[in-house]
mmCIF file of N, CA and C in Angstrom:
data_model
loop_
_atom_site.group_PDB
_atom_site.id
_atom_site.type_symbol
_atom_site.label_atom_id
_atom_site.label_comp_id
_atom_site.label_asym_id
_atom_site.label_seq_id
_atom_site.Cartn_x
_atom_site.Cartn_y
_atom_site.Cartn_z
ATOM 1 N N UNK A 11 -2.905 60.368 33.448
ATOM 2 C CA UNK A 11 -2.271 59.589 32.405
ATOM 3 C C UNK A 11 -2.718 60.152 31.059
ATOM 4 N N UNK A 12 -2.029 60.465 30.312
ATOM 5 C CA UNK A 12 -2.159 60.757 28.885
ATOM 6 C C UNK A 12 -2.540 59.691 27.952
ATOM 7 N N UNK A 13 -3.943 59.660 27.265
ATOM 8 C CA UNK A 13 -4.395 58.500 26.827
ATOM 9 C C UNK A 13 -4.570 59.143 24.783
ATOM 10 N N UNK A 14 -4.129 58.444 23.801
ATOM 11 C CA UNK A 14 -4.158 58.660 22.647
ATOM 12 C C UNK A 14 -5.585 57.618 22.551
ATOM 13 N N UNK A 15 -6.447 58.076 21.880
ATOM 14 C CA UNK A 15 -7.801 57.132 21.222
ATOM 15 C C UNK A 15 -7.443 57.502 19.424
ATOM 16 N N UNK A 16 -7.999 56.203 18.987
ATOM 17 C CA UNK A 16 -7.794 55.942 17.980
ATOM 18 C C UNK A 16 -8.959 55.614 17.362
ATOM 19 N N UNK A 17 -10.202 56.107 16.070
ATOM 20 C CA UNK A 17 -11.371 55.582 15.468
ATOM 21 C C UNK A 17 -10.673 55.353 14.539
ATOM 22 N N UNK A 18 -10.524 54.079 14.279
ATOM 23 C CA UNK A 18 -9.737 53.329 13.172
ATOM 24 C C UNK A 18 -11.421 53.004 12.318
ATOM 25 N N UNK A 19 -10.883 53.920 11.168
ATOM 26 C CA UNK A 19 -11.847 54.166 9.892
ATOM 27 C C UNK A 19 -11.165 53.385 8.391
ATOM 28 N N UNK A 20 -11.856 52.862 7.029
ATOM 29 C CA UNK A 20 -11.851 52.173 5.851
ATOM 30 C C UNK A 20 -10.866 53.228 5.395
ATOM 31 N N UNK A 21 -11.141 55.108 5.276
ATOM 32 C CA UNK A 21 -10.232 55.488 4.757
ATOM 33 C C UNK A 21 -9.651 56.766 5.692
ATOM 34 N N UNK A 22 -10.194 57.208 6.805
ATOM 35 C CA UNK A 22 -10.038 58.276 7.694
ATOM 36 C C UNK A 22 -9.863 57.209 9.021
ATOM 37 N N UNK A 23 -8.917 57.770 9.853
ATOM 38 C CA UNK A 23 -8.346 57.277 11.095
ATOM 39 C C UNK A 23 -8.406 58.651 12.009
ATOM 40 N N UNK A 24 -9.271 58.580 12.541
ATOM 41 C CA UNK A 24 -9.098 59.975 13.687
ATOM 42 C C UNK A 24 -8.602 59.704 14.713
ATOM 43 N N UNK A 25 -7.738 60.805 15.600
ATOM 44 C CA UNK A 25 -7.008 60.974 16.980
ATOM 45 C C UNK A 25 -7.033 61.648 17.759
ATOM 46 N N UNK A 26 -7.361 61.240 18.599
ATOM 47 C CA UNK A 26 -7.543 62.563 19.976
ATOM 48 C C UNK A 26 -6.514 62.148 21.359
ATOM 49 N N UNK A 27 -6.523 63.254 21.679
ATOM 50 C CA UNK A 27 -5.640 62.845 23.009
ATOM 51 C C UNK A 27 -5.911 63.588 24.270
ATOM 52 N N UNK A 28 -6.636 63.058 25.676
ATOM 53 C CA UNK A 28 -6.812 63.790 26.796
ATOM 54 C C UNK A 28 -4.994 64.008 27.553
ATOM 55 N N UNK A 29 -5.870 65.326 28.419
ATOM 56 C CA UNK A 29 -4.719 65.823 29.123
ATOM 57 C C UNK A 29 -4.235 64.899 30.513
ATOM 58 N N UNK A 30 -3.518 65.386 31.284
ATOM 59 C CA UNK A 30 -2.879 64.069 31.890
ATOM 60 C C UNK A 30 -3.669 64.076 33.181
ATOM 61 N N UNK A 31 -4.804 64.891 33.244
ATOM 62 C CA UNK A 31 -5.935 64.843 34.205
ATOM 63 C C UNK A 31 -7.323 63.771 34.204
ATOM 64 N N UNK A 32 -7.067 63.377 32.432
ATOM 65 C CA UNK A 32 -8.082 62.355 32.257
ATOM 66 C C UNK A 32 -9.330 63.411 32.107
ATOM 67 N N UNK A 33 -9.490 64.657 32.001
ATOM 68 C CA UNK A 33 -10.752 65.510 31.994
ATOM 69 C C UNK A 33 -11.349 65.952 30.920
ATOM 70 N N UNK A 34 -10.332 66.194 29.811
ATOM 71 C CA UNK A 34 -10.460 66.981 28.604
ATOM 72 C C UNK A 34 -9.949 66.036 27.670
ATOM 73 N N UNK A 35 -10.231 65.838 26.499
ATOM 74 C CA UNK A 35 -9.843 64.805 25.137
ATOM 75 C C UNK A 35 -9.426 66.218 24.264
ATOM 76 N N UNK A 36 -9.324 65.997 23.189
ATOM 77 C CA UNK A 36 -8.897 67.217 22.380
ATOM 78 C C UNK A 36 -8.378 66.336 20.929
ATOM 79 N N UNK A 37 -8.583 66.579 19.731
ATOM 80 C CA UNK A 37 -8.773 66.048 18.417
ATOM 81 C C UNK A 37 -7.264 66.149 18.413
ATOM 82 N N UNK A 38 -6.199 65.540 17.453
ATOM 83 C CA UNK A 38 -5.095 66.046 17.451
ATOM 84 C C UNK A 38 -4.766 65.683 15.758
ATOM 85 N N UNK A 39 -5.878 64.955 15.033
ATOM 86 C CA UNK A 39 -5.482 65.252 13.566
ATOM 87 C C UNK A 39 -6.265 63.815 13.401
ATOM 88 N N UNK A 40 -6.725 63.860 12.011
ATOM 89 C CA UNK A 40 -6.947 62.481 11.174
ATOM 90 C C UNK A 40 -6.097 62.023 10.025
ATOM 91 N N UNK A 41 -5.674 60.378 9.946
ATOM 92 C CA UNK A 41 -4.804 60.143 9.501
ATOM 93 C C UNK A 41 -5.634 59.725 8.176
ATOM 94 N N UNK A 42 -5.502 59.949 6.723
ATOM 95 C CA UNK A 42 -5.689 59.852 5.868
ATOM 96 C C UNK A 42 -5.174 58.347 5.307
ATOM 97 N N UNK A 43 -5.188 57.283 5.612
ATOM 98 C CA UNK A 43 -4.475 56.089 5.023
ATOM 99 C C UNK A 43 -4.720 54.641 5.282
ATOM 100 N N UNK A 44 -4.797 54.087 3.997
ATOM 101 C CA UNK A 44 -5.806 52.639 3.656
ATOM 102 C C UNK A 44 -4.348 51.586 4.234
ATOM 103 N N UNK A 45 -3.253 51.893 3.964
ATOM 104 C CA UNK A 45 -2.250 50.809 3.966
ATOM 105 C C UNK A 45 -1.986 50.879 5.577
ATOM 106 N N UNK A 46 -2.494 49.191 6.048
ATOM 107 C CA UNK A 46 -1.993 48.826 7.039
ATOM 108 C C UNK A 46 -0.819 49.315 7.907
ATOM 109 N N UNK A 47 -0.263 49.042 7.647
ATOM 110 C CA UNK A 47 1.462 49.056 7.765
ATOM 111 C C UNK A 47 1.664 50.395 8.405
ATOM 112 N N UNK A 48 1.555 51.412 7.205
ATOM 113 C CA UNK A 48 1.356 52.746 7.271
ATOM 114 C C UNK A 48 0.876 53.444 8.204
ATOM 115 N N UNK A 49 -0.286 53.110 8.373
ATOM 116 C CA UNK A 49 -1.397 53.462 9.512
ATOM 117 C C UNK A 49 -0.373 53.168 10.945
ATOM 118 N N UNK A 50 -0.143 51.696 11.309
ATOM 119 C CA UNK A 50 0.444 51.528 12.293
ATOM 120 C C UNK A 50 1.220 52.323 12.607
ATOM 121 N N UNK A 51 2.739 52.504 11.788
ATOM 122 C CA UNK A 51 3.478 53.442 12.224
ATOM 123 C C UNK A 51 3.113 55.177 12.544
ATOM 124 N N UNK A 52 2.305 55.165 11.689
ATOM 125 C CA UNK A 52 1.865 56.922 11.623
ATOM 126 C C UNK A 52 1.372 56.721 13.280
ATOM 127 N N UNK A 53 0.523 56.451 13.894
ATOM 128 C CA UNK A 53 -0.366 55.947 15.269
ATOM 129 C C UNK A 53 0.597 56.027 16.080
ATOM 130 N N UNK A 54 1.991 54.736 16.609
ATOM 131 C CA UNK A 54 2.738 54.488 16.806
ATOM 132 C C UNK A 54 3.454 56.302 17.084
ATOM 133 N N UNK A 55 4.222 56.773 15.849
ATOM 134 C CA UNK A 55 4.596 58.150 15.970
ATOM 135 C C UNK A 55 3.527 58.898 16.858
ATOM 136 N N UNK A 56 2.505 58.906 16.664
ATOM 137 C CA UNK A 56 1.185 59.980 17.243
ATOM 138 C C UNK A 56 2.071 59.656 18.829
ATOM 139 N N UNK A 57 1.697 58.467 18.994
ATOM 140 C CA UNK A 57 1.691 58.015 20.807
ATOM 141 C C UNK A 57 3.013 58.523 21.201
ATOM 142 N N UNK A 58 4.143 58.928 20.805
ATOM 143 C CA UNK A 58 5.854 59.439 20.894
ATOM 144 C C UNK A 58 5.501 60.683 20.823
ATOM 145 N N UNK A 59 4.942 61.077 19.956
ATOM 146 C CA UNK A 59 4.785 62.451 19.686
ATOM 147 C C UNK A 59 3.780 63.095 20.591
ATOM 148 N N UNK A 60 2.879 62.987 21.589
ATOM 149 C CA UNK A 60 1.887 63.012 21.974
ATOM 150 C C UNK A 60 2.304 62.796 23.833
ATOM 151 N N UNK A 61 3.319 61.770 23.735
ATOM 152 C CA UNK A 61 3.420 60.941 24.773
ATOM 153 C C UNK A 61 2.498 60.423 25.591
ATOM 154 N N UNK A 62 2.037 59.731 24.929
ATOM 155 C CA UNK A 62 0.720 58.835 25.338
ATOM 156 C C UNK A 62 1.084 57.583 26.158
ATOM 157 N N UNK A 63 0.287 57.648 26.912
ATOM 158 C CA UNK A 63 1.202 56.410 27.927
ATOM 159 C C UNK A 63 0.145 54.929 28.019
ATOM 160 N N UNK A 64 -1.048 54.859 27.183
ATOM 161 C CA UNK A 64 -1.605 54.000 26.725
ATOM 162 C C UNK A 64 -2.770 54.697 25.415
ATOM 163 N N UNK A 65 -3.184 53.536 24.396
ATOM 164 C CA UNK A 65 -3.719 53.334 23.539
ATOM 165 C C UNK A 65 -5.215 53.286 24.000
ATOM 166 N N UNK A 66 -5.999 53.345 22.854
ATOM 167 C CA UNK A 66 -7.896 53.286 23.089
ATOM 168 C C UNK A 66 -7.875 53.238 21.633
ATOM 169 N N UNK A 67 -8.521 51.848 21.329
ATOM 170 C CA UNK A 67 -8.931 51.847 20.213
ATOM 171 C C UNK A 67 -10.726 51.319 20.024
ATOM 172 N N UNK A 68 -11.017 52.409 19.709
ATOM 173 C CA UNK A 68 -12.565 52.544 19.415
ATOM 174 C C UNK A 68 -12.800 50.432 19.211
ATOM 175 N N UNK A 69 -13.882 50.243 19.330
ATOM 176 C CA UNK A 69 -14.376 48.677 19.339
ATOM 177 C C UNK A 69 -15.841 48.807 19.061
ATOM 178 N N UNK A 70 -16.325 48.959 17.885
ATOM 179 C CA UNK A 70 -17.496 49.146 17.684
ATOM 180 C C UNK A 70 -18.212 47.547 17.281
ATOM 181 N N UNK A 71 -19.027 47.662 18.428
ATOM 182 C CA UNK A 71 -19.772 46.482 18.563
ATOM 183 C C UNK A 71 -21.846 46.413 18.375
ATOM 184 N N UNK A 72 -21.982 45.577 17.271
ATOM 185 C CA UNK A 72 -23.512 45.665 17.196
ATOM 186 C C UNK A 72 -24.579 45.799 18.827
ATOM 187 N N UNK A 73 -25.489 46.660 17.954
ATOM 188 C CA UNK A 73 -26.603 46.659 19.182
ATOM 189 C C UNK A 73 -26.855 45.422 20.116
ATOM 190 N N UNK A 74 -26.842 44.430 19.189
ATOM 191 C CA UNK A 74 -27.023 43.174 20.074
ATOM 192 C C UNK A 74 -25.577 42.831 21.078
ATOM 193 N N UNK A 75 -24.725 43.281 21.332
ATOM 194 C CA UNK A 75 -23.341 42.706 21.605
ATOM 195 C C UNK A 75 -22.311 42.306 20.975
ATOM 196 N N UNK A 76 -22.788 41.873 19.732
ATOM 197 C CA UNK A 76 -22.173 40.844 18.845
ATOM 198 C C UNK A 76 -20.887 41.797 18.213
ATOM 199 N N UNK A 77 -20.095 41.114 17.500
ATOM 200 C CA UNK A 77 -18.685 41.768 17.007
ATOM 201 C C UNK A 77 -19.306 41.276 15.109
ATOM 202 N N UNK A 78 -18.919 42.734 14.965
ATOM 203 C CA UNK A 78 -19.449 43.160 13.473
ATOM 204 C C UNK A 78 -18.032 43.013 12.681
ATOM 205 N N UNK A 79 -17.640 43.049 11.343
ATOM 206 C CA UNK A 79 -15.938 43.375 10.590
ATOM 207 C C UNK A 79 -15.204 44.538 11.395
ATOM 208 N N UNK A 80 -16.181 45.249 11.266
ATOM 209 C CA UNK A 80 -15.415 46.493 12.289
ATOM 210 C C UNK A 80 -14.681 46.231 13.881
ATOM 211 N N UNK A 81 -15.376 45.353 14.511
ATOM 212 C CA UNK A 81 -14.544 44.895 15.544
ATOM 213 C C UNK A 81 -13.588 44.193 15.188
ATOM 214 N N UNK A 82 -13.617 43.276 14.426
ATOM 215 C CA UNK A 82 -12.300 42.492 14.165
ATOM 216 C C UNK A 82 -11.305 43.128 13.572
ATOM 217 N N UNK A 83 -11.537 43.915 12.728
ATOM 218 C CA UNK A 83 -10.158 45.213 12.604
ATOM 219 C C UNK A 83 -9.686 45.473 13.724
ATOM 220 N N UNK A 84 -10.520 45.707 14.435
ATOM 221 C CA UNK A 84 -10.311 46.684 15.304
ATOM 222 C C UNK A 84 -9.551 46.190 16.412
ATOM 223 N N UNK A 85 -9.984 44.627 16.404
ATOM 224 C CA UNK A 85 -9.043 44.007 17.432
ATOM 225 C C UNK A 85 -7.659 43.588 16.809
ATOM 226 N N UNK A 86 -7.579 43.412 15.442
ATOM 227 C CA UNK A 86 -6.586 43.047 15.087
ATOM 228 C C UNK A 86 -5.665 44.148 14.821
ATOM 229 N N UNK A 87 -6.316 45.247 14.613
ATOM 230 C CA UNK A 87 -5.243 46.343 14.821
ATOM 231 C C UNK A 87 -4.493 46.560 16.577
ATOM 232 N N UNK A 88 -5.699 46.486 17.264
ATOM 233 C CA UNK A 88 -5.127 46.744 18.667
ATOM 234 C C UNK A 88 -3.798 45.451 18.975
ATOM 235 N N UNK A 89 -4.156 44.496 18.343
ATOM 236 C CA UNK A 89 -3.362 43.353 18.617
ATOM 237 C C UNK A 89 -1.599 43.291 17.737
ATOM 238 N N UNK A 90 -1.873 44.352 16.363
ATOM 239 C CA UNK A 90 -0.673 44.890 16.077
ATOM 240 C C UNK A 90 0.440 45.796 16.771
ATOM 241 N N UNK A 91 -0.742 46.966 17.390
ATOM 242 C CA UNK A 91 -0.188 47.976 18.001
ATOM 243 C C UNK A 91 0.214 47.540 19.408
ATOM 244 N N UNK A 92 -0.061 46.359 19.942
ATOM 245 C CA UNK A 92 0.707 45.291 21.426
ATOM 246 C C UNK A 92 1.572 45.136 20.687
ATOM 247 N N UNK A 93 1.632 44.538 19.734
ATOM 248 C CA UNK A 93 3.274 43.573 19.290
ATOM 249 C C UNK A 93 4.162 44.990 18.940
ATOM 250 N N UNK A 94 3.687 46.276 18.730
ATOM 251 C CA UNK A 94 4.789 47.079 18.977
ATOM 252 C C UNK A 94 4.871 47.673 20.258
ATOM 253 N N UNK A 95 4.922 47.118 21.482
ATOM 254 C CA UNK A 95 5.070 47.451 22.390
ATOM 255 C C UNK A 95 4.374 48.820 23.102
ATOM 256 N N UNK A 96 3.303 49.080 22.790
ATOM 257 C CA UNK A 96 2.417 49.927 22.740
ATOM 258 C C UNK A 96 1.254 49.271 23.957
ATOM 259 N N UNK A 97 1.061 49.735 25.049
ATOM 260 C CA UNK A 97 0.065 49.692 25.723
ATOM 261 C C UNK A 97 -1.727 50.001 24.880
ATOM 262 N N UNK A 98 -2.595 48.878 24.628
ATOM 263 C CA UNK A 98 -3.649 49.115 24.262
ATOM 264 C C UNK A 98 -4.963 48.749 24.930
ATOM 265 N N UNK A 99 -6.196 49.261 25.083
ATOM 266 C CA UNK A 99 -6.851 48.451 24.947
ATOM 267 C C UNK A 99 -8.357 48.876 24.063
ATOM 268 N N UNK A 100 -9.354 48.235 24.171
ATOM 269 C CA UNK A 100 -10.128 48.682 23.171
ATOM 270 C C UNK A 100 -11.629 49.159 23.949
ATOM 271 N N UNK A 101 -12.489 49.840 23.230
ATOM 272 C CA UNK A 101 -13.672 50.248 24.450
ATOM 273 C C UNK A 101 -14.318 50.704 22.939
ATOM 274 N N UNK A 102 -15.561 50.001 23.516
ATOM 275 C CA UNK A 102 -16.893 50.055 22.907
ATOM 276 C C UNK A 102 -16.826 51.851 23.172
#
């Protein structure tokens, strides 16, 4: 399965995408962009362009377990990129 990961960053968004062996990841560009919206669709295109057949969006969670701002982006982005019909899920 061809999997797109996503480190959804304040002003850098990086992307990588493994091959359809699940063995190898490989960088495929960082998205430069603060506006919501923006971001989504650019991602969205990546996964078409890429043909990614599910999402990984980084979930960075404190040492203790706990969910830091960064997780809650992070879920609320993953929770955008569902409502566009986008297979996601998120991993520490």
């Amino acid at each position: 399965m061809r999997i797109l990961s996503v480190d959804l960053g304040d002003a850098r968004t990086g992307l990588a995408v493994c091959d359809a062996g699940e063995r190898l990841a490989s960088p495929v560009g960082t998205l430069f962009q603060r506006d919501r919206e923006k971001l989504l669709s650019q991602v969205a295109e990546a996964v078409r362009e890429q043909r990614a057949e599910l999402v990984v969006v980084g979930h960075p969670r404190n040492m203790d377990g706990s969910r830091g701002e960064s997780a809650r982006r992070a879920e609320e982005f993953a929770a955008l990129l569902t409502e566009r019909g986008l297979e996601v899920i998120l991993w520490d």
